[in-house]
mmCIF file of C-alpha atoms in Angstrom:
data_model
loop_
_atom_site.group_PDB
_atom_site.id
_atom_site.type_symbol
_atom_site.label_atom_id
_atom_site.label_comp_id
_atom_site.label_asym_id
_atom_site.label_seq_id
_atom_site.Cartn_x
_atom_site.Cartn_y
_atom_site.Cartn_z
ATOM 1 C CA UNK A 1 -51.386 37.946 -71.005
ATOM 2 C CA UNK A 2 -55.565 38.171 -71.625
ATOM 3 C CA UNK A 3 -57.142 35.014 -70.965
ATOM 4 C CA UNK A 4 -59.230 35.175 -74.013
ATOM 5 C CA UNK A 5 -56.935 37.740 -76.047
ATOM 6 C CA UNK A 6 -54.451 35.684 -78.009
ATOM 7 C CA UNK A 7 -53.027 32.809 -78.535
ATOM 8 C CA UNK A 8 -49.816 31.645 -75.485
ATOM 9 C CA UNK A 9 -46.918 31.337 -76.909
ATOM 10 C CA UNK A 10 -44.288 27.893 -75.575
ATOM 11 C CA UNK A 11 -42.361 31.141 -73.663
ATOM 12 C CA UNK A 12 -45.485 31.878 -71.431
ATOM 13 C CA UNK A 13 -45.635 27.749 -70.210
ATOM 14 C CA UNK A 14 -42.023 27.528 -69.904
ATOM 15 C CA UNK A 15 -42.227 31.178 -66.977
ATOM 16 C CA UNK A 16 -45.819 28.911 -65.769
ATOM 17 C CA UNK A 17 -43.912 26.396 -65.044
ATOM 18 C CA UNK A 18 -41.819 27.639 -63.952
ATOM 19 C CA UNK A 19 -43.739 29.748 -61.458
ATOM 20 C CA UNK A 20 -46.278 27.209 -60.199
ATOM 21 C CA UNK A 21 -42.516 24.997 -59.172
ATOM 22 C CA UNK A 22 -41.853 28.650 -57.959
ATOM 23 C CA UNK A 23 -44.365 28.444 -55.642
ATOM 24 C CA UNK A 24 -44.425 24.797 -53.674
ATOM 25 C CA UNK A 25 -40.473 25.706 -52.966
ATOM 26 C CA UNK A 26 -42.127 28.845 -50.690
ATOM 27 C CA UNK A 27 -45.038 26.763 -49.735
ATOM 28 C CA UNK A 28 -43.210 23.646 -48.494
ATOM 29 C CA UNK A 29 -39.940 24.276 -48.346
ATOM 30 C CA UNK A 30 -39.013 28.016 -46.985
ATOM 31 C CA UNK A 31 -43.111 27.711 -45.110
ATOM 32 C CA UNK A 32 -43.638 31.383 -46.580
ATOM 33 C CA UNK A 33 -47.468 32.785 -45.394
ATOM 34 C CA UNK A 34 -49.455 32.958 -48.355
ATOM 35 C CA UNK A 35 -49.039 36.086 -49.559
ATOM 36 C CA UNK A 36 -45.403 35.881 -49.834
ATOM 37 C CA UNK A 37 -46.184 32.765 -52.060
ATOM 38 C CA UNK A 38 -46.502 35.168 -55.848
ATOM 39 C CA UNK A 39 -44.192 37.911 -57.076
ATOM 40 C CA UNK A 40 -44.497 37.205 -60.802
ATOM 41 C CA UNK A 41 -46.858 39.925 -61.869
ATOM 42 C CA UNK A 42 -47.982 37.592 -65.521
ATOM 43 C CA UNK A 43 -49.287 34.985 -62.408
ATOM 44 C CA UNK A 44 -51.185 36.847 -59.868
ATOM 45 C CA UNK A 45 -54.543 34.776 -61.018
ATOM 46 C CA UNK A 46 -52.939 31.580 -59.753
ATOM 47 C CA UNK A 47 -53.026 32.905 -56.522
ATOM 48 C CA UNK A 48 -57.185 31.779 -56.735
ATOM 49 C CA UNK A 49 -57.173 29.423 -59.041
ATOM 50 C CA UNK A 50 -55.948 25.327 -57.552
ATOM 51 C CA UNK A 51 -53.348 23.322 -59.860
ATOM 52 C CA UNK A 52 -51.491 20.190 -59.037
ATOM 53 C CA UNK A 53 -47.772 21.002 -58.619
ATOM 54 C CA UNK A 54 -45.758 20.623 -61.259
ATOM 55 C CA UNK A 55 -44.357 17.178 -60.895
ATOM 56 C CA UNK A 56 -47.624 15.075 -58.759
ATOM 57 C CA UNK A 57 -44.588 13.773 -57.455
ATOM 58 C CA UNK A 58 -44.234 16.951 -55.196
ATOM 59 C CA UNK A 59 -47.982 16.512 -53.408
ATOM 60 C CA UNK A 60 -47.998 16.677 -50.512
ATOM 61 C CA UNK A 61 -50.674 13.932 -50.439
ATOM 62 C CA UNK A 62 -48.559 11.240 -52.846
ATOM 63 C CA UNK A 63 -45.323 11.392 -50.405
ATOM 64 C CA UNK A 64 -46.641 10.320 -47.479
ATOM 65 C CA UNK A 65 -49.232 7.870 -50.292
ATOM 66 C CA UNK A 66 -45.136 6.472 -51.557
ATOM 67 C CA UNK A 67 -44.421 5.708 -48.015
ATOM 68 C CA UNK A 68 -47.028 3.335 -47.023
ATOM 69 C CA UNK A 69 -45.993 2.255 -50.418
ATOM 70 C CA UNK A 70 -42.528 2.172 -48.981
ATOM 71 C CA UNK A 71 -43.523 -0.773 -46.455
ATOM 72 C CA UNK A 72 -44.351 -3.430 -50.434
ATOM 73 C CA UNK A 73 -40.694 -2.426 -51.014
ATOM 74 C CA UNK A 74 -38.660 -3.814 -48.250
ATOM 75 C CA UNK A 75 -41.055 -7.845 -48.627
ATOM 76 C CA UNK A 76 -40.599 -8.308 -51.976
ATOM 77 C CA UNK A 77 -37.972 -9.759 -52.279
ATOM 78 C CA UNK A 78 -39.426 -12.653 -49.681
ATOM 79 C CA UNK A 79 -43.270 -12.958 -50.826
ATOM 80 C CA UNK A 80 -44.286 -13.682 -54.049
ATOM 81 C CA UNK A 81 -43.925 -10.655 -55.514
ATOM 82 C CA UNK A 82 -47.973 -10.956 -58.048
ATOM 83 C CA UNK A 83 -49.438 -10.175 -54.619
ATOM 84 C CA UNK A 84 -47.204 -7.971 -53.511
ATOM 85 C CA UNK A 85 -48.452 -6.003 -57.349
ATOM 86 C CA UNK A 86 -51.570 -6.376 -56.543
ATOM 87 C CA UNK A 87 -52.191 -5.096 -52.696
ATOM 88 C CA UNK A 88 -50.256 -2.005 -53.923
ATOM 89 C CA UNK A 89 -52.145 -1.636 -57.114
ATOM 90 C CA UNK A 90 -55.176 -1.620 -54.312
ATOM 91 C CA UNK A 91 -53.943 0.132 -51.626
ATOM 92 C CA UNK A 92 -53.255 2.750 -54.246
ATOM 93 C CA UNK A 93 -56.836 3.234 -55.262
ATOM 94 C CA UNK A 94 -58.288 3.218 -52.721
ATOM 95 C CA UNK A 95 -56.278 5.757 -51.187
ATOM 96 C CA UNK A 96 -56.645 7.815 -54.442
ATOM 97 C CA UNK A 97 -60.252 6.324 -54.303
ATOM 98 C CA UNK A 98 -60.753 8.144 -50.549
ATOM 99 C CA UNK A 99 -57.825 11.274 -50.798
ATOM 100 C CA UNK A 100 -57.089 12.224 -47.973
ATOM 101 C CA UNK A 101 -54.066 11.932 -45.921
ATOM 102 C CA UNK A 102 -55.743 11.196 -42.702
ATOM 103 C CA UNK A 103 -57.831 8.584 -44.972
ATOM 104 C CA UNK A 104 -54.436 6.938 -45.465
ATOM 105 C CA UNK A 105 -52.743 7.091 -42.124
ATOM 106 C CA UNK A 106 -55.975 5.848 -40.737
ATOM 107 C CA UNK A 107 -56.198 2.505 -42.715
ATOM 108 C CA UNK A 108 -52.690 1.998 -43.912
ATOM 109 C CA UNK A 109 -51.373 -0.363 -46.055
ATOM 110 C CA UNK A 110 -54.024 -3.223 -46.789
ATOM 111 C CA UNK A 111 -51.458 -6.949 -46.632
ATOM 112 C CA UNK A 112 -54.301 -9.738 -45.749
ATOM 113 C CA UNK A 113 -56.763 -7.955 -48.318
ATOM 114 C CA UNK A 114 -57.773 -12.459 -49.965
ATOM 115 C CA UNK A 115 -61.292 -10.511 -51.604
ATOM 116 C CA UNK A 116 -61.927 -7.231 -50.469
ATOM 117 C CA UNK A 117 -65.369 -8.889 -48.082
ATOM 118 C CA UNK A 118 -67.099 -7.504 -45.751
ATOM 119 C CA UNK A 119 -64.697 -7.865 -42.765
ATOM 120 C CA UNK A 120 -62.202 -6.315 -45.386
ATOM 121 C CA UNK A 121 -64.772 -2.894 -45.937
ATOM 122 C CA UNK A 122 -65.723 -2.451 -42.568
ATOM 123 C CA UNK A 123 -62.129 -2.236 -41.796
ATOM 124 C CA UNK A 124 -61.521 0.910 -43.784
ATOM 125 C CA UNK A 125 -65.628 1.394 -42.983
ATOM 126 C CA UNK A 126 -64.517 1.953 -39.189
ATOM 127 C CA UNK A 127 -61.099 3.345 -39.992
ATOM 128 C CA UNK A 128 -62.929 6.094 -42.132
ATOM 129 C CA UNK A 129 -65.330 6.509 -39.470
ATOM 130 C CA UNK A 130 -61.929 6.954 -36.669
ATOM 131 C CA UNK A 131 -61.119 10.268 -39.346
ATOM 132 C CA UNK A 132 -64.760 11.549 -39.552
ATOM 133 C CA UNK A 133 -64.744 11.072 -35.490
ATOM 134 C CA UNK A 134 -61.757 13.779 -35.185
ATOM 135 C CA UNK A 135 -63.187 16.183 -37.980
ATOM 136 C CA UNK A 136 -61.176 15.549 -39.974
ATOM 137 C CA UNK A 137 -62.599 13.658 -44.171
ATOM 138 C CA UNK A 138 -61.798 11.235 -45.541
ATOM 139 C CA UNK A 139 -61.976 12.367 -48.745
ATOM 140 C CA UNK A 140 -59.384 15.340 -50.836
ATOM 141 C CA UNK A 141 -61.560 18.098 -52.440
ATOM 142 C CA UNK A 142 -58.267 17.905 -55.350
ATOM 143 C CA UNK A 143 -60.395 16.014 -57.572
ATOM 144 C CA UNK A 144 -63.251 14.170 -58.993
ATOM 145 C CA UNK A 145 -64.927 11.772 -57.405
ATOM 146 C CA UNK A 146 -64.192 12.122 -53.812
ATOM 147 C CA UNK A 147 -64.612 16.652 -53.869
ATOM 148 C CA UNK A 148 -67.756 16.010 -54.342
ATOM 149 C CA UNK A 149 -68.282 12.871 -51.871
ATOM 150 C CA UNK A 150 -66.708 15.682 -49.505
ATOM 151 C CA UNK A 151 -69.851 17.243 -49.822
ATOM 152 C CA UNK A 152 -71.582 14.952 -48.791
ATOM 153 C CA UNK A 153 -69.255 13.750 -45.616
ATOM 154 C CA UNK A 154 -69.242 17.508 -44.738
ATOM 155 C CA UNK A 155 -72.298 16.787 -44.400
ATOM 156 C CA UNK A 156 -72.987 14.667 -42.372
ATOM 157 C CA UNK A 157 -70.652 16.156 -40.839
ATOM 158 C CA UNK A 158 -72.702 18.801 -40.643
ATOM 159 C CA UNK A 159 -75.698 16.765 -38.781
ATOM 160 C CA UNK A 160 -73.632 15.476 -37.469
ATOM 161 C CA UNK A 161 -75.195 11.729 -38.815
ATOM 162 C CA UNK A 162 -72.086 8.950 -37.980
ATOM 163 C CA UNK A 163 -74.374 6.881 -40.249
ATOM 164 C CA UNK A 164 -74.376 8.829 -43.538
ATOM 165 C CA UNK A 165 -70.706 9.080 -43.382
ATOM 166 C CA UNK A 166 -70.224 5.134 -43.169
ATOM 167 C CA UNK A 167 -72.898 4.969 -45.794
ATOM 168 C CA UNK A 168 -70.651 7.274 -48.048
ATOM 169 C CA UNK A 169 -67.314 5.158 -46.731
ATOM 170 C CA UNK A 170 -69.409 1.720 -47.614
ATOM 171 C CA UNK A 171 -70.671 2.401 -50.967
ATOM 172 C CA UNK A 172 -66.975 3.333 -51.974
ATOM 173 C CA UNK A 173 -65.360 0.645 -51.051
ATOM 174 C CA UNK A 174 -68.113 -1.735 -52.537
ATOM 175 C CA UNK A 175 -67.209 0.170 -55.443
ATOM 176 C CA UNK A 176 -63.682 -0.861 -55.420
ATOM 177 C CA UNK A 177 -64.604 -4.692 -55.734
ATOM 178 C CA UNK A 178 -65.199 -4.638 -58.858
ATOM 179 C CA UNK A 179 -61.181 -3.113 -59.279
ATOM 180 C CA UNK A 180 -60.076 -5.853 -56.559
ATOM 181 C CA UNK A 181 -61.180 -8.679 -58.787
ATOM 182 C CA UNK A 182 -59.080 -6.752 -61.205
ATOM 183 C CA UNK A 183 -55.529 -6.807 -59.430
ATOM 184 C CA UNK A 184 -54.290 -9.867 -60.943
ATOM 185 C CA UNK A 185 -55.347 -8.995 -64.312
ATOM 186 C CA UNK A 186 -53.334 -5.039 -63.463
ATOM 187 C CA UNK A 187 -51.292 -7.186 -62.509
#
């Protein structure tokens, strides 16, 4: 179908959704090479476009975040539910503010946050710096605002500027203070 031409049909949309899911299966389950992912001629354009999975829960990062959150389910019966709910909200928001599996694994699930104070933020910045020093990115390029911050992070890597990286990570952590304050109302 022509991108600017006639309106796309419902049938086309369903074929697109099916093709996108087939690409995910070829990539993640069958472990095929990229040139083998896109087999339908109508959807070859997907090979040059960034798309989310049809079902977000199939996203590699979402699966990892879910694994990290599973530790909370083991504590659900033994700890105040409101406190666990607040921590779930905050940890998920923190991980999404950066967006990479590497960052989330480095930080882990923060159980001890009571105020989101300077010590908590310093711990997260140090965890991010370990990822950065290992040559990996903490910020995803899959969505904004982390994608914009990833460019700054990569610049810091190219220049070997640890102070700049710390400043970026610290600013994101500081920006999460308002969310921490709201977790009780959200939960």
